[in-house]
Amino acid sequence: MDNPTESTKSTAYVAHTKPKWKRMNLAEEDQDKELQAAKFYLNLQNTTLNDRSVREAMIRAGVKYSTNAEHRIRTKAKRMKQGSISNDVKEDSKLPLALNPKLPLVLHPKLKDRIRVTQLPSNIIKDLEIIDTKMTEKVNKRNQRDFRFIVNTNLKQWIIEQDFYRLFGETTYNDQSKAFKDNLELFVRDNALMGMGIKFDEIDMSLIFTASDEIVHQTPHFDYEPVALTQKEITDKEQFAWIMLLPLSSAGCWVTVWTGPGVGTNMKIKFGECLFLRSDVVHAGGRREIEKESDTKFIRLHCYLPTAFQKPNRDSIYTLNLNGLPLQDTFWVEDVPEVATSSTRDRKQNKDDNNKIKQLNALMELLSDMKSDVVNVGSNPIKIVEECTANLKKSLGK
């Protein structure tokens, strides 16, 4: 056999001496941590697996970062996906969350105490059809004084609080609105969220619709102020409040939900279904990019469901985690975050910008109301208001 060239020798030498990781060299405790990290890696999001997610998984599992550890964890995760690591592949509930082929990750049975979609009973569906007719008429009216924009979105909301009769276009309770309230309470408290300590008499409702065809996603957020709990408190199901989303039309509605840091799952809630999210679930309104819906309002009912422990503050959504860092730095709607991690200066600038937008939104709606009020006065006032409104829209980038 001919002698190998220098380059061949070099390649052969490197291939022979290249270090390889070995599971047997790891302590049992470290092996367990890396296995847990691999599970976290899959659970963070099965829609994308990138370096930032695997490092987050290692942090959560208490694994000290190294290139070799990352390689081992990636390999374990790959084997899990292939189904080679499973004690009982026949029982879905025993599989790691990302391995269940029957359900999207966020609806896996292991997450039912945080996220659940439930089929509505027929009597509530019939009432929702009536409510949809009434609310569609209201949404399509030129005068929308009851509705206000949700900051940084193309969503408008009408705050209803506990006045169920307003959903039927009434000014006081009648037999129909009373029956709907009673049926919904029975469904929530004694069925869908039984044993969760829901204070249904403190329900706080809003009617929300999408005001334009533009695809805009909310900032990832909690609807309730996040709180630090002990493991015992977390186990107590009555500690956590919930929210409920009820689509009112056949178009359903869209929401992005996260099970942990990474890319969220943008899911469609169909008419006749009800989405429940526990207060510690990060989420964001906004339909998926590939959905080519035109002039679809996606009218839905958003309800706070408080407990004795957690009450809502409807004037706020909570976009920071318990460490005071923006959720959007690690919870992404897209596969690749559009911006890098926010600095303190950036967060202050964003807060200032949001306050300015709030003020401009309120002023723009006030001017729109003025336009309706002066319609019979003459043409000059209308032109003035139209010009002001146009300038404000430019300021808002609309």
mmCIF file of C-alpha atoms in Angstrom:
data_model
loop_
_atom_site.group_PDB
_atom_site.id
_atom_site.type_symbol
_atom_site.label_atom_id
_atom_site.label_comp_id
_atom_site.label_asym_id
_atom_site.label_seq_id
_atom_site.Cartn_x
_atom_site.Cartn_y
_atom_site.Cartn_z
ATOM 1 C CA MET A 1 0.000 0.000 0.000
ATOM 2 C CA ASP A 2 1.302 3.462 -0.941
ATOM 3 C CA ASN A 3 2.296 5.811 1.833
ATOM 4 C CA PRO A 4 -0.402 8.370 2.597
ATOM 5 C CA THR A 5 0.276 12.002 1.791
ATOM 6 C CA GLU A 6 0.935 14.488 4.577
ATOM 7 C CA SER A 7 -2.639 15.813 4.371
ATOM 8 C CA THR A 8 -4.065 12.302 4.592
ATOM 9 C CA LYS A 9 -1.865 11.521 7.581
ATOM 10 C CA SER A 10 -3.040 14.676 9.278
ATOM 11 C CA THR A 11 -6.709 13.890 8.651
ATOM 12 C CA ALA A 12 -6.336 10.316 9.851
ATOM 13 C CA TYR A 13 -4.514 11.469 12.973
ATOM 14 C CA VAL A 14 -7.157 14.016 13.857
ATOM 15 C CA ALA A 15 -9.952 11.525 13.247
ATOM 16 C CA HIS A 16 -8.244 8.988 15.471
ATOM 17 C CA THR A 17 -7.561 11.349 18.360
ATOM 18 C CA LYS A 18 -10.723 13.459 18.278
ATOM 19 C CA PRO A 19 -12.218 13.387 21.814
ATOM 20 C CA LYS A 20 -15.664 11.864 22.210
ATOM 21 C CA TRP A 21 -18.101 12.313 25.055
ATOM 22 C CA LYS A 22 -19.045 9.213 27.013
ATOM 23 C CA ARG A 23 -22.111 8.857 29.185
ATOM 24 C CA MET A 24 -20.229 6.472 31.514
ATOM 25 C CA ASN A 25 -17.853 9.282 32.505
ATOM 26 C CA LEU A 26 -20.735 11.303 33.984
ATOM 27 C CA ALA A 27 -21.990 11.009 37.526
ATOM 28 C CA GLU A 28 -25.526 9.628 37.786
ATOM 29 C CA GLU A 29 -26.802 12.998 39.063
ATOM 30 C CA ASP A 30 -25.304 14.773 36.046
ATOM 31 C CA GLN A 31 -26.819 12.205 33.696
ATOM 32 C CA ASP A 32 -30.237 12.838 35.221
ATOM 33 C CA LYS A 33 -29.806 16.603 34.843
ATOM 34 C CA GLU A 34 -28.827 16.277 31.201
ATOM 35 C CA LEU A 35 -31.785 13.985 30.533
ATOM 36 C CA GLN A 36 -34.038 16.597 32.146
ATOM 37 C CA ALA A 37 -32.402 19.318 30.029
ATOM 38 C CA ALA A 38 -33.118 17.282 26.888
ATOM 39 C CA LYS A 39 -36.790 17.087 27.896
ATOM 40 C CA PHE A 40 -36.846 20.820 28.580
ATOM 41 C CA TYR A 41 -35.195 21.350 25.210
ATOM 42 C CA LEU A 42 -38.069 19.604 23.458
ATOM 43 C CA ASN A 43 -40.695 21.240 25.633
ATOM 44 C CA LEU A 44 -39.451 24.802 25.160
ATOM 45 C CA GLN A 45 -40.882 24.648 21.665
ATOM 46 C CA ASN A 46 -41.125 21.865 19.151
ATOM 47 C CA THR A 47 -41.550 24.423 16.369
ATOM 48 C CA THR A 48 -37.925 25.531 16.525
ATOM 49 C CA LEU A 49 -34.791 24.128 18.100
ATOM 50 C CA ASN A 50 -31.999 26.702 18.233
ATOM 51 C CA ASP A 51 -28.924 27.361 20.330
ATOM 52 C CA ARG A 52 -30.650 29.854 22.543
ATOM 53 C CA SER A 53 -33.376 27.371 23.451
ATOM 54 C CA VAL A 54 -30.973 24.561 24.326
ATOM 55 C CA ARG A 55 -28.978 26.862 26.574
ATOM 56 C CA GLU A 56 -32.160 27.953 28.293
ATOM 57 C CA ALA A 57 -33.005 24.272 28.820
ATOM 58 C CA MET A 58 -29.602 23.662 30.377
ATOM 59 C CA ILE A 59 -30.099 26.564 32.773
ATOM 60 C CA ARG A 60 -33.517 25.283 33.798
ATOM 61 C CA ALA A 61 -32.134 21.797 34.458
ATOM 62 C CA GLY A 62 -29.116 23.101 36.381
ATOM 63 C CA VAL A 63 -26.548 21.858 33.850
ATOM 64 C CA LYS A 64 -23.295 23.799 33.638
ATOM 65 C CA TYR A 65 -22.731 24.817 30.029
ATOM 66 C CA SER A 66 -20.067 23.174 27.924
ATOM 67 C CA THR A 67 -19.871 22.241 24.254
ATOM 68 C CA ASN A 68 -19.786 18.537 25.143
ATOM 69 C CA ALA A 69 -22.813 18.841 27.427
ATOM 70 C CA GLU A 70 -24.734 20.672 24.704
ATOM 71 C CA HIS A 71 -23.834 17.932 22.201
ATOM 72 C CA ARG A 72 -24.986 15.203 24.570
ATOM 73 C CA ILE A 73 -28.280 17.008 25.246
ATOM 74 C CA ARG A 74 -28.944 17.561 21.550
ATOM 75 C CA THR A 75 -28.310 13.860 20.913
ATOM 76 C CA LYS A 76 -30.663 12.820 23.719
ATOM 77 C CA ALA A 77 -33.350 15.153 22.365
ATOM 78 C CA LYS A 78 -32.911 13.701 18.867
ATOM 79 C CA ARG A 79 -33.314 10.172 20.217
ATOM 80 C CA MET A 80 -36.391 11.234 22.159
ATOM 81 C CA LYS A 81 -37.931 12.561 18.972
ATOM 82 C CA GLN A 82 -37.273 9.229 17.311
ATOM 83 C CA GLY A 83 -38.989 7.503 20.222
ATOM 84 C CA SER A 84 -35.906 5.574 21.338
ATOM 85 C CA ILE A 85 -36.117 6.862 24.924
ATOM 86 C CA SER A 86 -39.491 5.973 26.400
ATOM 87 C CA ASN A 87 -40.597 3.607 29.111
ATOM 88 C CA ASP A 88 -44.051 3.169 27.634
ATOM 89 C CA VAL A 89 -44.656 4.462 24.116
ATOM 90 C CA LYS A 90 -48.229 3.194 24.178
ATOM 91 C CA GLU A 91 -49.418 5.682 26.764
ATOM 92 C CA ASP A 92 -49.403 9.259 25.465
ATOM 93 C CA SER A 93 -49.453 10.830 28.911
ATOM 94 C CA LYS A 94 -46.072 9.217 29.739
ATOM 95 C CA LEU A 95 -44.328 10.586 26.686
ATOM 96 C CA PRO A 96 -42.271 13.786 26.884
ATOM 97 C CA LEU A 97 -44.561 16.644 25.887
ATOM 98 C CA ALA A 98 -43.084 17.217 22.449
ATOM 99 C CA LEU A 99 -43.420 13.542 21.470
ATOM 100 C CA ASN A 100 -47.210 13.231 21.519
ATOM 101 C CA PRO A 101 -48.184 13.201 17.819
ATOM 102 C CA LYS A 102 -51.900 13.610 18.475
ATOM 103 C CA LEU A 103 -51.923 17.070 20.025
ATOM 104 C CA PRO A 104 -50.047 20.361 19.696
ATOM 105 C CA LEU A 105 -47.558 20.748 22.498
ATOM 106 C CA VAL A 106 -49.573 23.371 24.358
ATOM 107 C CA LEU A 107 -52.591 21.040 24.618
ATOM 108 C CA HIS A 108 -50.766 18.007 25.954
ATOM 109 C CA PRO A 109 -52.597 16.421 28.942
ATOM 110 C CA LYS A 110 -49.590 17.167 31.160
ATOM 111 C CA LEU A 111 -50.373 20.887 30.739
ATOM 112 C CA LYS A 112 -54.107 20.692 31.443
ATOM 113 C CA ASP A 113 -53.671 22.493 34.766
ATOM 114 C CA ARG A 114 -52.313 25.516 32.870
ATOM 115 C CA ILE A 115 -53.785 25.399 29.358
ATOM 116 C CA ARG A 116 -56.962 23.712 28.187
ATOM 117 C CA VAL A 117 -59.429 23.916 25.314
ATOM 118 C CA THR A 118 -62.913 22.692 26.161
ATOM 119 C CA GLN A 119 -65.976 22.053 24.011
ATOM 120 C CA LEU A 120 -68.916 24.266 24.969
ATOM 121 C CA PRO A 121 -72.345 22.798 25.751
ATOM 122 C CA SER A 122 -75.071 23.309 23.132
ATOM 123 C CA ASN A 123 -77.123 25.781 25.208
ATOM 124 C CA ILE A 124 -74.161 28.170 25.483
ATOM 125 C CA ILE A 125 -73.365 27.804 21.767
ATOM 126 C CA LYS A 126 -76.936 28.828 20.880
ATOM 127 C CA ASP A 127 -76.650 31.924 23.048
ATOM 128 C CA LEU A 128 -73.285 32.795 21.492
ATOM 129 C CA GLU A 129 -74.880 32.718 18.035
ATOM 130 C CA ILE A 130 -77.435 35.287 19.214
ATOM 131 C CA ILE A 131 -74.700 37.382 20.854
ATOM 132 C CA ASP A 132 -72.631 37.244 17.661
ATOM 133 C CA THR A 133 -75.506 38.719 15.640
ATOM 134 C CA LYS A 134 -75.969 41.550 18.146
ATOM 135 C CA MET A 135 -72.267 42.284 18.526
ATOM 136 C CA THR A 136 -71.537 42.128 14.788
ATOM 137 C CA GLU A 137 -74.130 44.859 14.296
ATOM 138 C CA LYS A 138 -72.471 46.921 17.021
ATOM 139 C CA VAL A 139 -68.940 46.408 15.680
ATOM 140 C CA ASN A 140 -69.985 47.392 12.138
ATOM 141 C CA LYS A 141 -71.610 50.643 13.208
ATOM 142 C CA ARG A 142 -69.823 53.807 12.140
ATOM 143 C CA ASN A 143 -69.974 55.181 15.641
ATOM 144 C CA GLN A 144 -67.833 52.955 17.895
ATOM 145 C CA ARG A 145 -67.648 55.114 20.983
ATOM 146 C CA ASP A 146 -67.876 52.112 23.297
ATOM 147 C CA PHE A 147 -64.712 50.605 21.805
ATOM 148 C CA ARG A 148 -61.124 51.650 22.465
ATOM 149 C CA PHE A 149 -57.872 50.456 20.895
ATOM 150 C CA ILE A 150 -55.615 48.163 22.908
ATOM 151 C CA VAL A 151 -52.199 49.834 22.908
ATOM 152 C CA ASN A 152 -49.725 48.676 20.231
ATOM 153 C CA THR A 153 -52.288 46.455 18.487
ATOM 154 C CA ASN A 154 -55.025 46.627 15.876
ATOM 155 C CA LEU A 155 -57.480 45.261 18.451
ATOM 156 C CA LYS A 156 -60.437 47.161 19.835
ATOM 157 C CA GLN A 157 -62.247 46.276 23.030
ATOM 158 C CA TRP A 158 -65.512 47.130 24.720
ATOM 159 C CA ILE A 159 -65.362 46.691 28.488
ATOM 160 C CA ILE A 160 -68.509 44.914 29.729
ATOM 161 C CA GLU A 161 -67.359 43.808 33.210
ATOM 162 C CA GLN A 162 -70.219 41.715 34.726
ATOM 163 C CA ASP A 163 -73.122 43.132 32.697
ATOM 164 C CA PHE A 164 -74.108 40.034 30.707
ATOM 165 C CA TYR A 165 -77.270 41.718 29.420
ATOM 166 C CA ARG A 166 -75.171 44.139 27.337
ATOM 167 C CA LEU A 167 -74.051 41.201 25.195
ATOM 168 C CA PHE A 168 -77.652 40.835 24.039
ATOM 169 C CA GLY A 169 -78.056 44.555 23.327
ATOM 170 C CA GLU A 170 -80.182 45.071 26.434
ATOM 171 C CA THR A 171 -80.003 47.708 29.172
ATOM 172 C CA THR A 172 -81.030 45.391 31.982
ATOM 173 C CA TYR A 173 -81.326 41.685 32.691
ATOM 174 C CA ASN A 174 -84.041 39.588 31.081
ATOM 175 C CA ASP A 175 -84.685 35.837 31.097
ATOM 176 C CA GLN A 176 -82.287 35.237 28.204
ATOM 177 C CA SER A 177 -79.286 37.065 29.671
ATOM 178 C CA LYS A 178 -79.906 35.570 33.125
ATOM 179 C CA ALA A 179 -80.002 32.063 31.668
ATOM 180 C CA PHE A 180 -76.768 32.663 29.735
ATOM 181 C CA LYS A 181 -75.008 33.909 32.876
ATOM 182 C CA ASP A 182 -76.219 30.919 34.914
ATOM 183 C CA ASN A 183 -75.278 28.416 32.200
ATOM 184 C CA LEU A 184 -71.812 29.903 31.749
ATOM 185 C CA GLU A 185 -71.195 29.902 35.501
ATOM 186 C CA LEU A 186 -72.248 26.254 35.731
ATOM 187 C CA PHE A 187 -69.956 25.358 32.832
ATOM 188 C CA VAL A 188 -66.921 27.201 34.229
ATOM 189 C CA ARG A 189 -67.175 26.558 37.950
ATOM 190 C CA ASP A 190 -68.631 23.041 38.021
ATOM 191 C CA ASN A 191 -67.179 21.617 34.819
ATOM 192 C CA ALA A 192 -64.287 23.204 32.917
ATOM 193 C CA LEU A 193 -62.479 24.645 35.977
ATOM 194 C CA MET A 194 -64.005 22.617 38.769
ATOM 195 C CA GLY A 195 -62.007 22.804 42.001
ATOM 196 C CA MET A 196 -59.984 25.822 40.854
ATOM 197 C CA GLY A 197 -61.566 28.279 43.296
ATOM 198 C CA ILE A 198 -62.972 30.563 40.578
ATOM 199 C CA LYS A 199 -64.951 33.552 41.903
ATOM 200 C CA PHE A 200 -67.441 33.687 39.030
ATOM 201 C CA ASP A 201 -69.363 36.586 40.565
ATOM 202 C CA GLU A 202 -66.184 38.657 40.008
ATOM 203 C CA ILE A 203 -65.875 37.801 36.307
ATOM 204 C CA ASP A 204 -64.636 40.738 34.208
ATOM 205 C CA MET A 205 -65.545 40.602 30.497
ATOM 206 C CA SER A 206 -64.518 42.478 27.366
ATOM 207 C CA LEU A 207 -65.661 42.144 23.779
ATOM 208 C CA ILE A 208 -62.621 42.248 21.475
ATOM 209 C CA PHE A 209 -62.368 42.387 17.687
ATOM 210 C CA THR A 210 -59.638 42.849 15.071
ATOM 211 C CA ALA A 211 -60.067 46.310 13.559
ATOM 212 C CA SER A 212 -57.928 45.880 10.408
ATOM 213 C CA ASP A 213 -56.457 43.235 8.085
ATOM 214 C CA GLU A 214 -52.926 44.107 9.211
ATOM 215 C CA ILE A 215 -51.224 41.246 11.044
ATOM 216 C CA VAL A 216 -50.136 42.585 14.431
ATOM 217 C CA HIS A 217 -49.100 40.455 17.378
ATOM 218 C CA GLN A 218 -49.355 41.648 20.943
ATOM 219 C CA THR A 219 -46.255 41.787 23.086
ATOM 220 C CA PRO A 220 -45.925 38.478 24.998
ATOM 221 C CA HIS A 221 -47.521 39.059 28.397
ATOM 222 C CA PHE A 222 -49.376 37.822 31.449
ATOM 223 C CA ASP A 223 -52.891 39.108 32.123
ATOM 224 C CA TYR A 224 -52.315 39.009 35.875
ATOM 225 C CA GLU A 225 -49.386 40.360 37.856
ATOM 226 C CA PRO A 226 -46.840 37.533 38.206
ATOM 227 C CA VAL A 227 -46.134 36.399 41.758
ATOM 228 C CA ALA A 228 -43.474 34.163 43.300
ATOM 229 C CA LEU A 229 -45.018 31.056 44.874
ATOM 230 C CA THR A 230 -43.696 28.177 46.931
ATOM 231 C CA GLN A 231 -44.023 24.649 45.532
ATOM 232 C CA LYS A 232 -46.830 24.012 48.015
ATOM 233 C CA GLU A 233 -48.700 27.089 46.795
ATOM 234 C CA ILE A 234 -48.213 26.044 43.171
ATOM 235 C CA THR A 235 -49.742 22.654 43.990
ATOM 236 C CA ASP A 236 -52.800 24.417 45.432
ATOM 237 C CA LYS A 237 -54.909 24.799 42.285
ATOM 238 C CA GLU A 238 -57.087 27.471 43.901
ATOM 239 C CA GLN A 239 -54.186 29.927 44.034
ATOM 240 C CA PHE A 240 -54.120 30.751 40.322
ATOM 241 C CA ALA A 241 -56.623 32.893 38.471
ATOM 242 C CA TRP A 242 -57.489 32.152 34.819
ATOM 243 C CA ILE A 243 -58.656 33.871 31.664
ATOM 244 C CA MET A 244 -61.254 32.520 29.224
ATOM 245 C CA LEU A 245 -61.483 33.203 25.473
ATOM 246 C CA LEU A 246 -64.791 32.544 23.694
ATOM 247 C CA PRO A 247 -64.961 33.027 19.891
ATOM 248 C CA LEU A 248 -68.352 34.405 18.842
ATOM 249 C CA SER A 249 -68.328 33.577 15.125
ATOM 250 C CA SER A 250 -67.391 30.785 12.722
ATOM 251 C CA ALA A 251 -64.090 32.605 12.060
ATOM 252 C CA GLY A 252 -62.904 31.592 15.530
ATOM 253 C CA CYS A 253 -59.988 33.528 16.989
ATOM 254 C CA TRP A 254 -56.209 33.280 17.201
ATOM 255 C CA VAL A 255 -53.795 33.439 20.125
ATOM 256 C CA THR A 256 -50.112 32.612 20.572
ATOM 257 C CA VAL A 257 -49.345 30.565 23.685
ATOM 258 C CA TRP A 258 -46.022 29.615 25.256
ATOM 259 C CA THR A 259 -45.178 26.639 27.484
ATOM 260 C CA GLY A 260 -41.768 28.159 28.215
ATOM 261 C CA PRO A 261 -39.079 30.355 26.590
ATOM 262 C CA GLY A 262 -38.730 29.980 22.828
ATOM 263 C CA VAL A 263 -41.145 30.293 19.927
ATOM 264 C CA GLY A 264 -44.849 30.326 20.766
ATOM 265 C CA THR A 265 -47.576 28.168 19.276
ATOM 266 C CA ASN A 266 -50.078 30.240 17.293
ATOM 267 C CA MET A 267 -53.332 28.352 17.708
ATOM 268 C CA LYS A 268 -56.836 28.833 16.368
ATOM 269 C CA ILE A 269 -59.754 28.491 18.763
ATOM 270 C CA LYS A 270 -62.805 27.357 16.799
ATOM 271 C CA PHE A 271 -66.350 28.517 17.390
ATOM 272 C CA GLY A 272 -67.914 26.172 19.925
ATOM 273 C CA GLU A 273 -64.618 25.838 21.796
ATOM 274 C CA CYS A 274 -63.342 27.734 24.814
ATOM 275 C CA LEU A 275 -59.703 28.409 25.677
ATOM 276 C CA PHE A 276 -58.663 28.609 29.331
ATOM 277 C CA LEU A 277 -55.225 29.973 30.283
ATOM 278 C CA ARG A 278 -53.893 30.023 33.818
ATOM 279 C CA SER A 279 -52.500 33.339 35.061
ATOM 280 C CA ASP A 280 -48.857 32.207 34.707
ATOM 281 C CA VAL A 281 -49.177 31.351 30.991
ATOM 282 C CA VAL A 282 -47.470 33.792 28.627
ATOM 283 C CA HIS A 283 -49.627 34.585 25.591
ATOM 284 C CA ALA A 284 -50.276 37.187 22.892
ATOM 285 C CA GLY A 285 -53.211 37.980 20.627
ATOM 286 C CA GLY A 286 -52.702 37.987 16.857
ATOM 287 C CA ARG A 287 -53.420 35.671 13.948
ATOM 288 C CA ARG A 288 -50.796 33.661 12.098
ATOM 289 C CA GLU A 289 -48.857 35.162 9.203
ATOM 290 C CA ILE A 290 -49.937 32.608 6.587
ATOM 291 C CA GLU A 291 -53.638 33.099 7.222
ATOM 292 C CA LYS A 292 -55.001 35.236 4.361
ATOM 293 C CA GLU A 293 -58.150 36.406 6.067
ATOM 294 C CA SER A 294 -59.684 39.598 4.694
ATOM 295 C CA ASP A 295 -62.068 41.864 6.551
ATOM 296 C CA THR A 296 -62.496 39.272 9.287
ATOM 297 C CA LYS A 297 -63.124 40.698 12.734
ATOM 298 C CA PHE A 298 -62.514 37.536 14.826
ATOM 299 C CA ILE A 299 -64.984 38.782 17.441
ATOM 300 C CA ARG A 300 -64.396 37.121 20.798
ATOM 301 C CA LEU A 301 -65.213 37.412 24.456
ATOM 302 C CA HIS A 302 -62.272 37.829 26.834
ATOM 303 C CA CYS A 303 -63.000 37.060 30.501
ATOM 304 C CA TYR A 304 -60.923 37.420 33.639
ATOM 305 C CA LEU A 305 -61.743 34.611 36.076
ATOM 306 C CA PRO A 306 -60.321 35.677 39.467
ATOM 307 C CA THR A 307 -59.677 33.615 42.579
ATOM 308 C CA ALA A 308 -59.446 34.741 46.198
ATOM 309 C CA PHE A 309 -55.662 34.853 45.731
ATOM 310 C CA GLN A 310 -55.399 36.689 42.378
ATOM 311 C CA LYS A 311 -57.444 39.628 41.152
ATOM 312 C CA PRO A 312 -57.138 41.336 37.754
ATOM 313 C CA ASN A 313 -56.052 44.867 37.015
ATOM 314 C CA ARG A 314 -57.687 45.499 33.685
ATOM 315 C CA ASP A 315 -55.695 48.693 33.141
ATOM 316 C CA SER A 316 -52.484 46.673 32.798
ATOM 317 C CA ILE A 317 -50.930 43.730 31.074
ATOM 318 C CA TYR A 318 -47.658 42.433 32.451
ATOM 319 C CA THR A 319 -44.783 42.205 29.969
ATOM 320 C CA LEU A 320 -41.955 41.609 32.470
ATOM 321 C CA ASN A 321 -40.960 38.422 34.253
ATOM 322 C CA LEU A 322 -40.327 38.125 37.992
ATOM 323 C CA ASN A 323 -36.770 39.387 37.467
ATOM 324 C CA GLY A 324 -38.035 42.560 35.795
ATOM 325 C CA LEU A 325 -36.813 41.543 32.333
ATOM 326 C CA PRO A 326 -38.996 41.811 29.202
ATOM 327 C CA LEU A 327 -40.735 38.566 28.285
ATOM 328 C CA GLN A 328 -40.241 39.363 24.590
ATOM 329 C CA ASP A 329 -36.485 38.828 25.032
ATOM 330 C CA THR A 330 -37.002 35.066 25.440
ATOM 331 C CA PHE A 331 -40.593 34.494 24.237
ATOM 332 C CA TRP A 332 -40.820 34.956 20.471
ATOM 333 C CA VAL A 333 -43.700 34.958 18.034
ATOM 334 C CA GLU A 334 -41.366 34.384 15.076
ATOM 335 C CA ASP A 335 -38.637 31.755 14.630
ATOM 336 C CA VAL A 336 -35.979 34.472 14.919
ATOM 337 C CA PRO A 337 -36.431 37.438 17.264
ATOM 338 C CA GLU A 338 -36.546 40.736 15.365
ATOM 339 C CA VAL A 339 -34.476 42.569 17.974
ATOM 340 C CA ALA A 340 -31.724 41.640 20.382
ATOM 341 C CA THR A 341 -32.202 41.500 24.123
ATOM 342 C CA SER A 342 -33.465 44.857 25.384
ATOM 343 C CA SER A 343 -31.188 47.109 27.359
ATOM 344 C CA THR A 344 -32.418 49.202 30.292
ATOM 345 C CA ARG A 345 -32.302 52.263 28.064
ATOM 346 C CA ASP A 346 -34.320 50.504 25.352
ATOM 347 C CA ARG A 347 -36.979 49.420 27.877
ATOM 348 C CA LYS A 348 -37.311 52.992 29.178
ATOM 349 C CA GLN A 349 -37.627 54.283 25.603
ATOM 350 C CA ASN A 350 -40.288 51.660 24.804
ATOM 351 C CA LYS A 351 -42.247 52.633 27.915
ATOM 352 C CA ASP A 352 -42.098 56.313 26.949
ATOM 353 C CA ASP A 353 -43.172 55.501 23.385
ATOM 354 C CA ASN A 354 -46.109 53.425 24.667
ATOM 355 C CA ASN A 355 -47.288 56.303 26.852
ATOM 356 C CA LYS A 356 -47.142 58.685 23.895
ATOM 357 C CA ILE A 357 -49.095 56.234 21.734
ATOM 358 C CA LYS A 358 -51.744 55.907 24.443
ATOM 359 C CA GLN A 359 -52.183 59.675 24.484
ATOM 360 C CA LEU A 360 -52.267 59.952 20.698
ATOM 361 C CA ASN A 361 -54.772 57.070 20.426
ATOM 362 C CA ALA A 362 -57.085 58.757 22.927
ATOM 363 C CA LEU A 363 -56.796 62.087 21.095
ATOM 364 C CA MET A 364 -57.406 60.505 17.704
ATOM 365 C CA GLU A 365 -60.570 58.796 18.942
ATOM 366 C CA LEU A 366 -61.718 62.047 20.537
ATOM 367 C CA LEU A 367 -61.285 63.832 17.211
ATOM 368 C CA SER A 368 -63.195 61.059 15.452
ATOM 369 C CA ASP A 369 -66.049 61.538 17.922
ATOM 370 C CA MET A 370 -65.915 65.293 17.282
ATOM 371 C CA LYS A 371 -66.295 64.619 13.574
ATOM 372 C CA SER A 372 -69.602 62.843 14.233
ATOM 373 C CA ASP A 373 -70.782 65.657 16.474
ATOM 374 C CA VAL A 374 -70.130 68.469 13.971
ATOM 375 C CA VAL A 375 -71.446 66.725 10.866
ATOM 376 C CA ASN A 376 -74.424 69.113 10.631
ATOM 377 C CA VAL A 377 -72.490 72.290 11.413
ATOM 378 C CA GLY A 378 -70.850 72.777 8.055
ATOM 379 C CA SER A 379 -67.970 71.625 5.910
ATOM 380 C CA ASN A 380 -65.136 73.608 7.453
ATOM 381 C CA PRO A 381 -65.190 71.898 10.896
ATOM 382 C CA ILE A 382 -65.215 68.487 9.219
ATOM 383 C CA LYS A 383 -62.223 69.390 7.081
ATOM 384 C CA ILE A 384 -60.356 70.618 10.111
ATOM 385 C CA VAL A 385 -61.054 67.413 12.060
ATOM 386 C CA GLU A 386 -60.193 65.224 9.051
ATOM 387 C CA GLU A 387 -56.898 67.028 8.642
ATOM 388 C CA CYS A 388 -56.085 66.673 12.335
ATOM 389 C CA THR A 389 -56.995 62.980 12.287
ATOM 390 C CA ALA A 390 -54.846 62.375 9.202
ATOM 391 C CA ASN A 391 -51.879 64.072 10.859
ATOM 392 C CA LEU A 392 -52.335 62.008 13.995
ATOM 393 C CA LYS A 393 -52.475 58.798 11.974
ATOM 394 C CA LYS A 394 -49.169 59.770 10.363
ATOM 395 C CA SER A 395 -47.709 60.347 13.800
ATOM 396 C CA LEU A 396 -48.842 56.868 14.841
ATOM 397 C CA GLY A 397 -47.460 55.338 11.688
ATOM 398 C CA LYS A 398 -50.930 54.175 10.549
#
